[in-house]
C-alpha cells in the first residue's frame, strides 16, 4: 500500500503562484508515474499533468501549458506542481495519483488507470 499526501494549497489572487507537493510513503519501491488531477465544484474530475518518475517525461493539459510545471524528487518520493499565473478557473481540489507499474493500456490522462490517490488539497484563486 502507498499513501499520498498533498500539501501547499491555499487562497491566492489571480496572477499569483502556488506550489503543491505530493509525498508518497509506504510501499514505494515501485513507482512508474505520478499525476495531478483536479475537480472544481459541480464539474467532473479532469487531468492536469503527469510525469514519468524515470526520465522526467511530462504530459500537460493544454489549458495549463506555460503556466504549470511538474517536477519530481525521487529521493524524497515527492512530486511538485508549480502553478504560476493562476486564474479563477483553476480553482479546484487538486489530487495527486500514482501509477505503480506500467501496463500496456495505461494513459496518463485517464484517472481510472492510477493505483493510488491522495485526499486532495484545495486551491482557490480569487478574481
Short mmCIF file of C-alpha atoms in Angstrom, two decimals:
data_model
loop_
_atom_site.label_atom_id
_atom_site.label_comp_id
_atom_site.label_asym_id
_atom_site.label_seq_id
_atom_site.Cartn_x
_atom_site.Cartn_y
_atom_site.Cartn_z
CA UNK A 1 0.00 0.00 0.00
CA UNK A 2 1.06 3.56 -0.74
CA UNK A 3 -0.14 6.70 0.95
CA UNK A 4 -0.16 10.01 -0.89
CA UNK A 5 -0.39 13.31 0.95
CA UNK A 6 -0.90 16.59 -0.88
CA UNK A 7 0.01 19.93 0.57
CA UNK A 8 0.53 23.51 -0.50
CA UNK A 9 -2.97 24.55 -1.44
CA UNK A 10 -4.48 27.79 -0.36
CA UNK A 11 -6.09 31.03 -1.40
CA UNK A 12 -4.35 33.31 -3.87
CA UNK A 13 -5.32 36.19 -6.09
CA UNK A 14 -5.45 35.84 -9.83
CA UNK A 15 -1.96 36.01 -11.27
CA UNK A 16 -0.40 34.56 -8.16
CA UNK A 17 1.50 31.34 -7.64
CA UNK A 18 1.34 28.23 -5.53
CA UNK A 19 3.45 25.12 -5.30
CA UNK A 20 1.74 21.86 -4.47
CA UNK A 21 3.56 18.86 -3.09
CA UNK A 22 2.62 15.21 -3.14
CA UNK A 23 4.62 12.96 -0.87
CA UNK A 24 4.39 9.19 -1.18
CA UNK A 25 5.04 6.83 1.68
CA UNK A 26 4.67 3.15 2.37
CA UNK A 27 5.32 0.64 -0.38
CA UNK A 28 7.18 2.98 -2.69
CA UNK A 29 9.73 0.60 -4.19
CA UNK A 30 7.82 0.55 -7.48
CA UNK A 31 6.59 3.88 -8.81
CA UNK A 32 6.07 4.40 -12.52
CA UNK A 33 4.26 7.70 -12.90
CA UNK A 34 2.54 10.35 -10.84
CA UNK A 35 -0.07 12.79 -11.97
CA UNK A 36 -2.23 15.65 -10.83
CA UNK A 37 -5.95 15.85 -11.37
CA UNK A 38 -8.41 18.48 -10.25
CA UNK A 39 -12.11 18.75 -9.64
CA UNK A 40 -13.97 22.03 -9.48
CA UNK A 41 -17.36 22.39 -7.79
CA UNK A 42 -20.07 20.90 -9.95
CA UNK A 43 -17.63 19.65 -12.56
CA UNK A 44 -16.02 16.36 -13.41
CA UNK A 45 -12.51 15.44 -12.43
CA UNK A 46 -10.00 16.41 -15.09
CA UNK A 47 -6.41 15.63 -15.86
CA UNK A 48 -3.85 18.37 -15.24
CA UNK A 49 -0.35 16.98 -15.64
CA UNK A 50 1.67 13.81 -15.19
CA UNK A 51 5.34 12.89 -15.02
CA UNK A 52 7.35 9.76 -15.53
CA UNK A 53 9.42 9.02 -12.44
CA UNK A 54 12.26 7.81 -14.61
CA UNK A 55 13.39 10.19 -17.32
CA UNK A 56 11.07 13.05 -16.29
CA UNK A 57 8.86 12.91 -19.38
CA UNK A 58 5.86 15.15 -18.77
CA UNK A 59 2.32 15.42 -20.11
CA UNK A 60 0.21 18.56 -19.73
CA UNK A 61 -3.37 19.54 -20.25
CA UNK A 62 -3.43 22.30 -22.85
CA UNK A 63 -5.02 24.86 -20.53
CA UNK A 64 -2.07 24.82 -18.12
CA UNK A 65 0.84 24.64 -20.55
CA UNK A 66 3.22 27.51 -19.94
CA UNK A 67 1.74 28.21 -16.52
CA UNK A 68 2.12 24.97 -14.58
CA UNK A 69 5.22 22.84 -14.24
CA UNK A 70 5.57 19.42 -12.69
CA UNK A 71 8.80 18.16 -11.21
CA UNK A 72 9.93 15.34 -9.00
CA UNK A 73 12.44 14.48 -6.30
CA UNK A 74 12.78 10.73 -6.40
CA UNK A 75 14.97 10.66 -3.29
CA UNK A 76 12.09 12.16 -1.33
CA UNK A 77 9.34 10.27 -3.17
CA UNK A 78 7.76 13.63 -3.82
CA UNK A 79 6.26 15.32 -6.86
CA UNK A 80 5.68 19.05 -7.08
CA UNK A 81 3.30 21.15 -9.10
CA UNK A 82 4.41 24.73 -9.56
CA UNK A 83 1.42 26.83 -10.56
CA UNK A 84 2.00 30.31 -11.90
CA UNK A 85 -0.29 32.91 -13.42
CA UNK A 86 -3.23 31.34 -11.65
CA UNK A 87 -6.71 32.05 -12.92
CA UNK A 88 -10.07 31.79 -11.17
CA UNK A 89 -10.91 28.83 -13.39
CA UNK A 90 -8.01 26.96 -11.78
CA UNK A 91 -9.99 26.84 -8.55
CA UNK A 92 -10.49 23.20 -7.62
CA UNK A 93 -9.48 20.43 -5.30
CA UNK A 94 -6.21 19.07 -6.62
CA UNK A 95 -5.46 15.39 -6.24
CA UNK A 96 -2.24 13.53 -6.83
CA UNK A 97 -2.24 9.99 -8.13
CA UNK A 98 0.32 7.23 -8.51
CA UNK A 99 0.69 4.55 -11.14
CA UNK A 100 2.81 1.83 -9.59
CA UNK A 101 3.64 -0.30 -12.61
CA UNK A 102 3.47 0.20 -16.34
CA UNK A 103 0.67 -1.52 -18.18
CA UNK A 104 0.14 -1.50 -21.90
CA UNK A 105 -3.28 0.11 -21.68
CA UNK A 106 -2.19 2.92 -19.36
CA UNK A 107 -2.90 6.51 -20.41
CA UNK A 108 -1.55 9.40 -18.41
CA UNK A 109 -4.75 11.42 -18.62
CA UNK A 110 -7.02 8.57 -17.57
CA UNK A 111 -7.65 8.64 -13.84
CA UNK A 112 -9.01 5.11 -13.91
CA UNK A 113 -5.54 3.80 -14.66
CA UNK A 114 -3.92 5.10 -11.49
CA UNK A 115 -3.47 2.90 -8.46
CA UNK A 116 -3.41 5.33 -5.52
CA UNK A 117 -4.91 8.71 -4.77
CA UNK A 118 -4.36 11.38 -2.19
CA UNK A 119 -7.08 13.18 -0.26
CA UNK A 120 -6.70 16.40 -2.19
CA UNK A 121 -5.73 19.96 -1.42
CA UNK A 122 -7.92 22.97 -2.08
CA UNK A 123 -6.71 25.68 -4.43
CA UNK A 124 -8.81 28.82 -4.57
CA UNK A 125 -8.00 31.67 -6.93
CA UNK A 126 -9.85 34.91 -6.37
CA UNK A 127 -10.52 37.45 -9.09
#
